mmCIF file of C-alpha atoms and ligand atoms in Angstrom:
data_model
loop_
_atom_site.group_PDB
_atom_site.id
_atom_site.type_symbol
_atom_site.label_atom_id
_atom_site.label_comp_id
_atom_site.label_asym_id
_atom_site.label_seq_id
_atom_site.Cartn_x
_atom_site.Cartn_y
_atom_site.Cartn_z
ATOM 1 C CA MET A 29 -49.285 68.795 144.558
ATOM 2 C CA THR A 30 -51.765 71.381 143.709
ATOM 3 C CA ARG A 31 -53.817 70.759 140.462
ATOM 4 C CA VAL A 32 -53.973 72.644 137.328
ATOM 5 C CA THR A 33 -56.188 71.532 134.173
ATOM 6 C CA ILE A 34 -54.597 71.465 130.745
ATOM 7 C CA ASN A 35 -57.296 71.844 128.268
ATOM 8 C CA ASP A 36 -55.264 71.358 124.789
ATOM 9 C CA THR A 37 -56.659 73.173 121.616
ATOM 10 C CA THR A 38 -54.322 71.484 119.468
ATOM 11 C CA LEU A 39 -57.203 70.473 117.280
ATOM 12 C CA ARG A 40 -58.994 73.723 117.389
ATOM 13 C CA ASP A 41 -56.362 76.637 117.568
ATOM 14 C CA GLY A 42 -53.664 74.225 116.169
ATOM 15 C CA GLU A 43 -55.505 73.414 113.324
ATOM 16 C CA GLN A 44 -56.737 76.986 112.693
ATOM 17 C CA THR A 45 -52.810 77.825 111.944
ATOM 18 C CA ALA A 46 -52.509 78.997 108.196
ATOM 19 C CA GLY A 47 -52.099 76.250 105.835
ATOM 20 C CA VAL A 48 -52.849 73.589 108.387
ATOM 21 C CA ALA A 49 -55.468 71.199 108.160
ATOM 22 C CA PHE A 50 -56.173 67.693 109.604
ATOM 23 C CA THR A 51 -58.226 64.929 108.294
ATOM 24 C CA ALA A 52 -60.611 63.024 110.492
ATOM 25 C CA GLU A 53 -58.206 60.214 110.801
ATOM 26 C CA GLU A 54 -55.535 62.647 112.096
ATOM 27 C CA LYS A 55 -58.038 64.486 114.502
ATOM 28 C CA LEU A 56 -59.151 60.852 115.607
ATOM 29 C CA ALA A 57 -55.438 59.780 116.253
ATOM 30 C CA ILE A 58 -54.321 63.208 118.230
ATOM 31 C CA ALA A 59 -57.655 62.752 120.446
ATOM 32 C CA ARG A 60 -56.889 59.292 120.962
ATOM 33 C CA SER A 61 -53.445 59.946 121.883
ATOM 34 C CA LEU A 62 -54.136 63.045 124.210
ATOM 35 C CA ASP A 63 -56.753 61.336 126.098
ATOM 36 C CA GLU A 64 -54.096 58.052 126.377
ATOM 37 C CA MET A 65 -51.564 60.310 127.696
ATOM 38 C CA GLY A 66 -54.052 61.724 130.438
ATOM 39 C CA VAL A 67 -54.936 65.434 129.165
ATOM 40 C CA PRO A 68 -58.186 66.198 130.907
ATOM 41 C CA GLU A 69 -59.561 68.353 128.860
ATOM 42 C CA MET A 70 -59.391 69.529 124.799
ATOM 43 C CA GLU A 71 -61.189 71.733 122.603
ATOM 44 C CA ILE A 72 -61.505 69.592 119.159
ATOM 45 C CA GLY A 73 -63.193 71.909 116.715
ATOM 46 C CA ILE A 74 -65.417 74.728 115.347
ATOM 47 C CA PRO A 75 -69.075 73.477 114.412
ATOM 48 C CA VAL A 76 -70.425 76.228 112.467
ATOM 49 C CA MET A 77 -67.652 75.570 109.976
ATOM 50 C CA GLY A 78 -70.590 72.948 108.527
ATOM 51 C CA SER A 79 -71.625 69.343 108.709
ATOM 52 C CA ALA A 80 -68.197 68.162 107.657
ATOM 53 C CA GLU A 81 -66.476 69.414 110.885
ATOM 54 C CA ILE A 82 -69.782 68.468 112.694
ATOM 55 C CA GLU A 83 -69.300 64.863 111.811
ATOM 56 C CA ILE A 84 -65.491 64.622 112.747
ATOM 57 C CA ILE A 85 -66.337 66.438 116.353
ATOM 58 C CA ARG A 86 -69.380 63.565 116.753
ATOM 59 C CA ALA A 87 -66.952 60.800 115.721
ATOM 60 C CA ILE A 88 -64.559 62.205 118.265
ATOM 61 C CA VAL A 89 -67.102 62.116 120.935
ATOM 62 C CA ASN A 90 -68.089 58.498 119.848
ATOM 63 C CA LEU A 91 -64.620 57.540 120.851
ATOM 64 C CA LYS A 92 -65.923 57.701 124.499
ATOM 65 C CA LEU A 93 -62.542 59.347 125.618
ATOM 66 C CA ARG A 94 -62.006 60.089 129.483
ATOM 67 C CA ALA A 95 -61.095 63.664 128.477
ATOM 68 C CA LYS A 96 -63.853 66.340 128.709
ATOM 69 C CA LEU A 97 -64.347 67.484 125.267
ATOM 70 C CA MET A 98 -65.391 71.300 124.226
ATOM 71 C CA VAL A 99 -65.868 73.189 121.115
ATOM 72 C CA TRP A 100 -65.523 76.811 120.250
ATOM 73 C CA GLY A 101 -68.089 79.209 118.631
ATOM 74 C CA ARG A 102 -68.912 82.971 118.730
ATOM 75 C CA MET A 103 -71.255 84.405 121.308
ATOM 76 C CA CYS A 104 -74.245 84.377 118.723
ATOM 77 C CA GLU A 105 -77.228 81.999 118.285
ATOM 78 C CA LYS A 106 -76.162 80.459 114.932
ATOM 79 C CA ASP A 107 -72.841 78.931 116.746
ATOM 80 C CA ILE A 108 -74.760 77.690 119.497
ATOM 81 C CA ARG A 109 -77.114 76.018 117.161
ATOM 82 C CA ALA A 110 -74.356 74.114 115.921
ATOM 83 C CA ALA A 111 -72.361 73.508 119.129
ATOM 84 C CA ALA A 112 -75.617 71.631 120.091
ATOM 85 C CA ARG A 113 -75.602 69.394 116.986
ATOM 86 C CA CYS A 114 -72.115 67.736 118.303
ATOM 87 C CA GLY A 115 -73.724 66.007 121.170
ATOM 88 C CA ILE A 116 -70.787 67.603 123.332
ATOM 89 C CA ASP A 117 -71.443 69.249 126.925
ATOM 90 C CA PHE A 118 -69.040 72.104 126.776
ATOM 91 C CA VAL A 119 -68.277 75.152 124.628
ATOM 92 C CA ASN A 120 -66.369 77.787 124.812
ATOM 93 C CA LEU A 121 -68.242 81.236 123.478
ATOM 94 C CA SER A 122 -65.989 84.016 122.458
ATOM 95 C CA LEU A 123 -66.713 87.685 122.180
ATOM 96 C CA PRO A 124 -64.176 90.587 121.752
ATOM 97 C CA VAL A 125 -63.552 92.320 125.207
ATOM 98 C CA SER A 126 -61.240 95.202 123.764
ATOM 99 C CA ASP A 127 -62.565 98.544 122.462
ATOM 100 C CA ILE A 128 -60.611 98.229 119.525
ATOM 101 C CA HIS A 129 -62.211 94.902 118.715
ATOM 102 C CA LEU A 130 -65.540 96.157 119.380
ATOM 103 C CA LYS A 131 -65.533 99.208 117.587
ATOM 104 C CA ASN A 132 -63.219 98.305 114.551
ATOM 105 C CA LYS A 133 -64.144 94.942 113.989
ATOM 106 C CA LEU A 134 -67.777 94.620 114.958
ATOM 107 C CA HIS A 135 -69.066 98.040 115.123
ATOM 108 C CA ARG A 136 -70.415 97.367 118.230
ATOM 109 C CA ASP A 137 -70.280 99.179 121.859
ATOM 110 C CA ARG A 138 -69.263 97.747 125.312
ATOM 111 C CA ALA A 139 -73.358 97.298 126.242
ATOM 112 C CA TRP A 140 -73.732 95.066 123.201
ATOM 113 C CA ALA A 141 -71.198 92.702 124.453
ATOM 114 C CA LEU A 142 -72.899 92.557 128.028
ATOM 115 C CA ALA A 143 -76.239 91.957 126.028
ATOM 116 C CA GLN A 144 -74.988 89.379 124.205
ATOM 117 C CA ILE A 145 -73.848 87.386 127.232
ATOM 118 C CA LYS A 146 -76.938 87.742 128.873
ATOM 119 C CA GLU A 147 -78.805 86.409 125.992
ATOM 120 C CA CYS A 148 -76.204 83.590 124.714
ATOM 121 C CA VAL A 149 -75.263 82.156 127.864
ATOM 122 C CA PRO A 150 -78.492 81.109 129.117
ATOM 123 C CA MET A 151 -79.338 79.805 125.300
ATOM 124 C CA ALA A 152 -76.344 77.156 125.316
ATOM 125 C CA LEU A 153 -77.178 76.273 128.971
ATOM 126 C CA GLU A 154 -80.974 75.269 127.645
ATOM 127 C CA HIS A 155 -79.164 73.165 125.071
ATOM 128 C CA GLY A 156 -77.709 71.013 127.920
ATOM 129 C CA MET A 157 -73.889 72.790 127.488
ATOM 130 C CA GLN A 158 -71.891 73.942 129.992
ATOM 131 C CA VAL A 159 -70.399 77.377 129.095
ATOM 132 C CA SER A 160 -66.971 78.954 128.998
ATOM 133 C CA VAL A 161 -67.034 82.679 127.832
ATOM 134 C CA GLY A 162 -63.986 83.426 125.864
ATOM 135 C CA CYS A 163 -62.929 86.992 126.009
ATOM 136 C CA GLU A 164 -61.217 87.889 122.987
ATOM 137 C CA ASP A 165 -58.274 90.300 123.046
ATOM 138 C CA SER A 166 -58.486 90.484 127.068
ATOM 139 C CA SER A 167 -54.991 91.915 127.117
ATOM 140 C CA ARG A 168 -56.068 95.031 125.636
ATOM 141 C CA ALA A 169 -59.515 95.114 127.218
ATOM 142 C CA ASP A 170 -60.320 97.938 130.086
ATOM 143 C CA MET A 171 -59.794 95.940 133.106
ATOM 144 C CA ALA A 172 -62.915 97.685 134.953
ATOM 145 C CA TYR A 173 -64.983 96.659 131.912
ATOM 146 C CA LEU A 174 -63.465 93.168 131.752
ATOM 147 C CA PHE A 175 -64.615 92.712 135.509
ATOM 148 C CA GLU A 176 -68.208 93.580 134.070
ATOM 149 C CA VAL A 177 -68.015 91.123 131.496
ATOM 150 C CA VAL A 178 -67.147 88.020 133.840
ATOM 151 C CA ASP A 179 -69.667 89.385 136.317
ATOM 152 C CA ALA A 180 -72.268 89.274 133.678
ATOM 153 C CA ALA A 181 -70.785 85.763 132.460
ATOM 154 C CA GLN A 182 -71.036 84.565 136.127
ATOM 155 C CA SER A 183 -74.809 86.097 136.361
ATOM 156 C CA ALA A 184 -75.689 84.410 133.152
ATOM 157 C CA GLY A 185 -74.334 81.025 134.191
ATOM 158 C CA ALA A 186 -71.275 80.386 132.539
ATOM 159 C CA ARG A 187 -68.624 78.200 134.815
ATOM 160 C CA ARG A 188 -65.383 79.605 133.125
ATOM 161 C CA VAL A 189 -64.070 82.960 131.489
ATOM 162 C CA ARG A 190 -61.310 82.685 129.211
ATOM 163 C CA PHE A 191 -58.545 85.003 129.282
ATOM 164 C CA ALA A 192 -57.141 85.483 125.699
ATOM 165 C CA ASP A 193 -53.995 87.160 125.280
ATOM 166 C CA THR A 194 -55.123 87.084 121.493
ATOM 167 C CA LEU A 195 -52.207 88.863 119.942
ATOM 168 C CA GLY A 196 -49.343 87.784 122.337
ATOM 169 C CA VAL A 197 -48.865 91.113 123.512
ATOM 170 C CA LEU A 198 -48.288 90.692 127.397
ATOM 171 C CA ASP A 199 -45.152 89.924 129.337
ATOM 172 C CA PRO A 200 -45.390 87.423 132.278
ATOM 173 C CA PHE A 201 -45.625 90.141 134.817
ATOM 174 C CA MET A 202 -48.399 92.088 133.001
ATOM 175 C CA THR A 203 -49.840 88.775 132.818
ATOM 176 C CA TRP A 204 -49.566 87.947 136.580
ATOM 177 C CA ARG A 205 -51.211 91.298 137.486
ATOM 178 C CA LYS A 206 -54.199 91.237 135.206
ATOM 179 C CA ILE A 207 -54.750 87.402 136.406
ATOM 180 C CA HIS A 208 -54.523 88.357 139.886
ATOM 181 C CA GLU A 209 -56.845 91.210 139.851
ATOM 182 C CA LEU A 210 -59.568 89.041 137.975
ATOM 183 C CA ARG A 211 -58.826 86.468 140.672
ATOM 184 C CA MET A 212 -59.982 88.933 143.214
ATOM 185 C CA ASN A 213 -62.976 89.713 141.177
ATOM 186 C CA THR A 214 -64.753 86.413 140.258
ATOM 187 C CA ASP A 215 -65.136 82.919 141.424
ATOM 188 C CA LEU A 216 -65.257 81.386 137.836
ATOM 189 C CA GLU A 217 -62.718 79.141 136.526
ATOM 190 C CA ILE A 218 -60.110 81.009 134.767
ATOM 191 C CA GLU A 219 -58.404 79.552 131.438
ATOM 192 C CA ILE A 220 -55.438 81.240 129.958
ATOM 193 C CA HIS A 221 -54.901 81.378 126.199
ATOM 194 C CA ALA A 222 -51.583 82.535 125.628
ATOM 195 C CA HIS A 223 -50.232 83.165 122.049
ATOM 196 C CA ASN A 224 -46.458 83.303 121.236
ATOM 197 C CA ASP A 225 -45.786 85.983 119.254
ATOM 198 C CA LEU A 226 -43.171 87.725 121.422
ATOM 199 C CA GLY A 227 -41.923 84.289 122.587
ATOM 200 C CA LEU A 228 -43.875 84.474 125.877
ATOM 201 C CA ALA A 229 -46.553 82.003 125.400
ATOM 202 C CA THR A 230 -45.228 79.554 128.155
ATOM 203 C CA ALA A 231 -43.855 82.024 130.371
ATOM 204 C CA ASN A 232 -47.153 84.128 130.605
ATOM 205 C CA THR A 233 -49.240 80.710 130.862
ATOM 206 C CA LEU A 234 -47.242 79.872 133.953
ATOM 207 C CA ALA A 235 -47.527 83.564 135.297
ATOM 208 C CA ALA A 236 -51.198 83.040 134.701
ATOM 209 C CA ILE A 237 -51.410 79.957 136.932
ATOM 210 C CA HIS A 238 -48.942 81.459 139.618
ATOM 211 C CA ALA A 239 -51.775 84.086 139.710
ATOM 212 C CA GLY A 240 -54.732 81.834 140.444
ATOM 213 C CA ALA A 241 -55.701 80.893 136.596
ATOM 214 C CA THR A 242 -57.154 77.486 136.919
ATOM 215 C CA HIS A 243 -56.836 75.906 133.469
ATOM 216 C CA ALA A 244 -54.364 76.346 130.816
ATOM 217 C CA ASN A 245 -55.270 76.452 127.028
ATOM 218 C CA THR A 246 -52.188 74.550 125.170
ATOM 219 C CA THR A 247 -51.325 73.139 121.629
ATOM 220 C CA VAL A 248 -48.872 70.343 121.094
ATOM 221 C CA ASN A 249 -45.587 71.641 119.457
ATOM 222 C CA GLY A 250 -47.023 75.144 120.585
ATOM 223 C CA LEU A 251 -48.913 74.951 117.208
ATOM 224 C CA GLY A 252 -51.387 77.786 116.666
ATOM 225 C CA GLU A 253 -52.208 81.002 114.676
ATOM 226 C CA ARG A 254 -49.034 83.043 113.713
ATOM 227 C CA ALA A 255 -46.548 82.266 115.974
ATOM 228 C CA GLY A 256 -48.675 79.797 118.020
ATOM 229 C CA ASN A 257 -50.055 79.013 121.364
ATOM 230 C CA ALA A 258 -47.928 78.134 124.689
ATOM 231 C CA ALA A 259 -46.596 74.635 123.636
ATOM 232 C CA MET A 260 -48.450 71.483 126.010
ATOM 233 C CA GLU A 261 -45.120 69.869 126.510
ATOM 234 C CA GLU A 262 -43.400 72.926 127.737
ATOM 235 C CA VAL A 263 -46.345 74.028 130.247
ATOM 236 C CA VAL A 264 -46.826 70.433 131.654
ATOM 237 C CA MET A 265 -42.879 70.209 132.502
ATOM 238 C CA GLY A 266 -42.705 73.832 133.377
ATOM 239 C CA LEU A 267 -45.589 73.491 136.303
ATOM 240 C CA ARG A 268 -44.028 70.256 137.250
ATOM 241 C CA HIS A 269 -40.282 71.485 137.690
ATOM 242 C CA LEU A 270 -41.020 74.953 138.647
ATOM 243 C CA TYR A 271 -44.330 75.028 140.758
ATOM 244 C CA ALA A 272 -44.294 70.968 141.448
ATOM 245 C CA MET A 273 -47.975 71.201 140.210
ATOM 246 C CA ASN A 274 -49.438 67.916 138.665
ATOM 247 C CA THR A 275 -51.233 67.816 135.233
ATOM 248 C CA GLY A 276 -51.785 64.306 135.407
ATOM 249 C CA VAL A 277 -50.311 64.304 131.726
ATOM 250 C CA ASP A 278 -47.992 61.291 131.418
ATOM 251 C CA THR A 279 -44.590 63.179 130.045
ATOM 252 C CA ALA A 280 -43.102 59.747 128.666
ATOM 253 C CA HIS A 281 -45.499 60.305 125.654
ATOM 254 C CA LEU A 282 -44.885 63.973 124.708
ATOM 255 C CA VAL A 283 -42.371 62.842 122.199
ATOM 256 C CA ASP A 284 -44.654 60.587 120.421
ATOM 257 C CA VAL A 285 -47.793 62.911 120.261
ATOM 258 C CA SER A 286 -45.621 65.794 119.072
ATOM 259 C CA LYS A 287 -44.287 63.573 116.247
ATOM 260 C CA LEU A 288 -48.019 62.606 115.619
ATOM 261 C CA VAL A 289 -48.785 66.324 115.361
ATOM 262 C CA ALA A 290 -45.626 67.485 113.474
ATOM 263 C CA GLU A 291 -46.334 64.884 110.744
ATOM 264 C CA ALA A 292 -50.104 65.633 110.603
ATOM 265 C CA SER A 293 -49.778 69.532 110.651
ATOM 266 C CA GLY A 294 -46.811 69.718 108.414
ATOM 267 C CA ARG A 295 -44.698 71.729 111.062
ATOM 268 C CA MET A 296 -41.585 70.157 111.477
ATOM 269 C CA VAL A 297 -40.151 70.573 115.350
ATOM 270 C CA ALA A 298 -36.981 72.320 115.339
ATOM 271 C CA PRO A 299 -34.220 70.226 116.595
ATOM 272 C CA ASN A 300 -33.696 72.554 119.631
ATOM 273 C CA LYS A 301 -37.668 72.726 120.680
ATOM 274 C CA SER A 302 -37.789 72.456 124.446
ATOM 275 C CA ILE A 303 -38.637 69.118 125.557
ATOM 276 C CA VAL A 304 -39.182 67.356 122.341
ATOM 277 C CA GLY A 305 -36.649 68.677 119.641
ATOM 278 C CA SER A 306 -34.575 66.194 118.509
ATOM 279 C CA ALA A 307 -31.227 67.843 119.881
ATOM 280 C CA VAL A 308 -32.177 69.040 123.408
ATOM 281 C CA PHE A 309 -30.333 66.184 124.794
ATOM 282 C CA THR A 310 -27.274 65.912 122.809
ATOM 283 C CA HIS A 311 -24.162 67.300 123.878
ATOM 284 C CA GLU A 312 -20.910 67.948 121.754
ATOM 285 C CA SER A 313 -18.746 70.644 123.846
ATOM 286 C CA GLY A 314 -15.622 69.333 125.684
ATOM 287 C CA ILE A 315 -16.438 70.709 129.160
ATOM 288 C CA HIS A 316 -19.954 69.721 129.206
ATOM 289 C CA VAL A 317 -19.592 65.990 128.011
ATOM 290 C CA ASP A 318 -16.771 65.944 130.327
ATOM 291 C CA GLY A 319 -19.010 67.105 133.136
ATOM 292 C CA LEU A 320 -21.929 64.871 132.022
ATOM 293 C CA LEU A 321 -19.538 61.628 132.326
ATOM 294 C CA LYS A 322 -18.294 62.497 135.687
ATOM 295 C CA ASN A 323 -21.951 62.993 136.853
ATOM 296 C CA VAL A 324 -25.101 63.475 135.012
ATOM 297 C CA LEU A 325 -26.337 66.176 137.419
ATOM 298 C CA ASN A 326 -23.320 68.675 136.487
ATOM 299 C CA TYR A 327 -25.381 69.245 133.238
ATOM 300 C CA GLU A 328 -28.738 67.989 133.692
ATOM 301 C CA GLY A 329 -31.851 70.420 134.896
ATOM 302 C CA PHE A 330 -34.329 67.421 134.638
ATOM 303 C CA SER A 331 -33.772 64.113 133.577
ATOM 304 C CA PRO A 332 -34.646 63.047 130.244
ATOM 305 C CA SER A 333 -35.818 59.590 131.138
ATOM 306 C CA GLU A 334 -38.997 61.540 132.389
ATOM 307 C CA LEU A 335 -39.886 61.950 128.625
ATOM 308 C CA GLY A 336 -38.484 58.402 127.791
ATOM 309 C CA ARG A 337 -35.129 60.107 126.177
ATOM 310 C CA ARG A 338 -31.521 59.981 126.857
ATOM 311 C CA HIS A 339 -28.676 62.000 126.915
ATOM 312 C CA ARG A 340 -26.649 61.321 123.857
ATOM 313 C CA THR A 341 -22.985 62.905 123.186
ATOM 314 C CA VAL A 342 -21.890 63.697 119.428
ATOM 315 C CA LEU A 343 -18.426 64.274 118.292
ATOM 316 C CA GLY A 344 -17.814 67.876 116.742
ATOM 317 C CA LYS A 345 -16.044 70.963 116.750
ATOM 318 C CA HIS A 346 -16.240 71.418 120.522
ATOM 319 C CA SER A 347 -15.147 68.115 121.417
ATOM 320 C CA GLY A 348 -12.198 67.378 123.838
ATOM 321 C CA VAL A 349 -9.919 64.422 123.883
ATOM 322 C CA HIS A 350 -11.742 62.796 126.836
ATOM 323 C CA ALA A 351 -14.925 62.650 124.850
ATOM 324 C CA VAL A 352 -13.036 61.213 121.624
ATOM 325 C CA ARG A 353 -11.456 58.526 123.516
ATOM 326 C CA ASP A 354 -14.784 57.468 125.350
ATOM 327 C CA ALA A 355 -16.336 57.378 121.932
ATOM 328 C CA TYR A 356 -13.798 55.029 120.529
ATOM 329 C CA ASP A 357 -13.872 53.123 123.860
ATOM 330 C CA ARG A 358 -17.566 52.635 123.130
ATOM 331 C CA ILE A 359 -16.692 50.991 119.695
ATOM 332 C CA GLY A 360 -13.875 49.011 121.025
ATOM 333 C CA LEU A 361 -11.077 50.929 119.864
ATOM 334 C CA SER A 362 -8.550 52.108 122.569
ATOM 335 C CA LEU A 363 -6.573 55.426 121.167
ATOM 336 C CA SER A 364 -3.048 56.307 122.273
ATOM 337 C CA SER A 365 -3.001 60.312 123.641
ATOM 338 C CA GLU A 366 -1.528 61.050 120.031
ATOM 339 C CA ALA A 367 -4.089 59.416 118.424
ATOM 340 C CA ALA A 368 -6.722 60.941 120.130
ATOM 341 C CA HIS A 369 -5.081 64.461 119.300
ATOM 342 C CA TYR A 370 -4.832 63.515 115.573
ATOM 343 C CA VAL A 371 -8.438 62.093 115.624
ATOM 344 C CA LEU A 372 -9.924 65.272 117.255
ATOM 345 C CA GLU A 373 -8.114 67.727 114.932
ATOM 346 C CA ARG A 374 -9.595 65.305 112.029
ATOM 347 C CA ILE A 375 -13.124 65.437 113.581
ATOM 348 C CA ARG A 376 -12.920 69.047 113.590
ATOM 349 C CA ARG A 377 -12.151 70.024 110.469
ATOM 350 C CA HIS A 378 -14.938 67.167 109.551
ATOM 351 C CA ALA A 379 -17.381 69.246 111.373
ATOM 352 C CA VAL A 380 -16.644 72.746 110.195
ATOM 353 C CA GLN A 381 -16.392 71.265 106.303
ATOM 354 C CA THR A 382 -19.639 69.235 106.631
ATOM 355 C CA LYS A 383 -21.673 71.039 109.332
ATOM 356 C CA ASN A 384 -22.179 67.395 110.578
ATOM 357 C CA SER A 385 -20.995 64.983 113.266
ATOM 358 C CA PRO A 386 -18.943 62.372 111.962
ATOM 359 C CA GLY A 387 -20.396 58.743 111.659
ATOM 360 C CA ALA A 388 -18.955 55.409 112.430
ATOM 361 C CA LYS A 389 -17.365 55.325 109.109
ATOM 362 C CA GLU A 390 -15.674 58.571 109.406
ATOM 363 C CA LEU A 391 -14.293 57.507 112.718
ATOM 364 C CA ALA A 392 -13.310 54.329 111.334
ATOM 365 C CA GLU A 393 -11.409 56.187 108.736
ATOM 366 C CA PHE A 394 -9.904 58.718 110.986
ATOM 367 C CA TYR A 395 -8.606 55.876 113.315
ATOM 368 C CA ILE A 396 -6.867 54.078 110.411
ATOM 369 C CA GLU A 397 -5.564 57.327 109.444
ATOM 370 C CA SER A 398 -4.072 57.826 112.766
ATOM 371 C CA THR A 399 -2.146 54.399 112.889
ATOM 372 C CA TYR A 400 -0.262 54.840 109.512
ATOM 373 C CA CYS A 401 0.496 58.541 109.980
ATOM 374 C CA ASN A 402 4.079 58.833 110.947
ATOM 375 C CA ASP A 403 3.894 62.606 111.278
ATOM 376 C CA LEU A 404 0.907 63.071 113.319
ATOM 377 C CA SER A 405 0.852 66.929 113.062
ATOM 378 C CA LEU A 406 -1.468 67.921 110.466
HETATM 379 MN MN1 LIG B 526 -56.026 81.846 119.694
#
């Protein structure tokens, strides 16, 4: 298995989500969980925000985790000085590389950005930090200029470049082509930082890895600015099942860390969220339940046991007689064929009226009805 390195930024871009702010205890708990499950790298904060943030970062450093820790700053002296106060040995220094950002955001030009890299990367190295050059808005940058940026980064002593699809405007084909060209033009580590504005962050991250990116910047539950970042749980499972790539992340803990981050961020996980959603291994439709009961491989792309989960069947509008009889068998009630049809109709009516699956109490009621109804037609 080829290796790819997850760099999880739940504690930086994840916390940057509008309205999300973790307490120190929450940041420590999330860092510990990510480390325990084998996440090899994490980006844990923005030192230039001030002393309180630096204190939390230092507290995480003091946990002496196995994971390599990184902080985020802009490509300038002030941010490098703040990062140097954290006792950390890796910093991502970000600067815009698209003309639209350079001109309209910073009122600077391409030459200025190259000069900043030449000046700032050695400064960070002198403070004992390894450097990733974060190329903001890479997607909209002129590729020829991006190669110049990457050259400048390498000459200045950086070990990595981060290709940021800051606005989530790429698709997997464009991502593959750009990362492939970048791979042909540099020996540096390449990290992909994808956003989910078009729902493509995970797909773009996988495309980038396929094209030669060595690192994937992810967040738990896909937390992050606007529509968020590539979800760690999706990238880890996608790499394993589609590319046979091992990330070293123990997938049995994905649901737990998802719950921890959902609670700390106040951003609940949708029931149908891939991998970690509460309903993604729940089956109702008669055809699917019947297929699963016959052989689980009929309707299983990967085993929920990889996540410490199991298939669950519920009864509802799309249930069939087979599933109904199976459910009653499991609570020790055997249904005649007539009773099963009666109960199925009651379950369907219940599902439509309540938008819910019947619980044990309702099932018992339907059963009793089925035994005293002489006329079983409804
Ligand atoms: Mn971002």
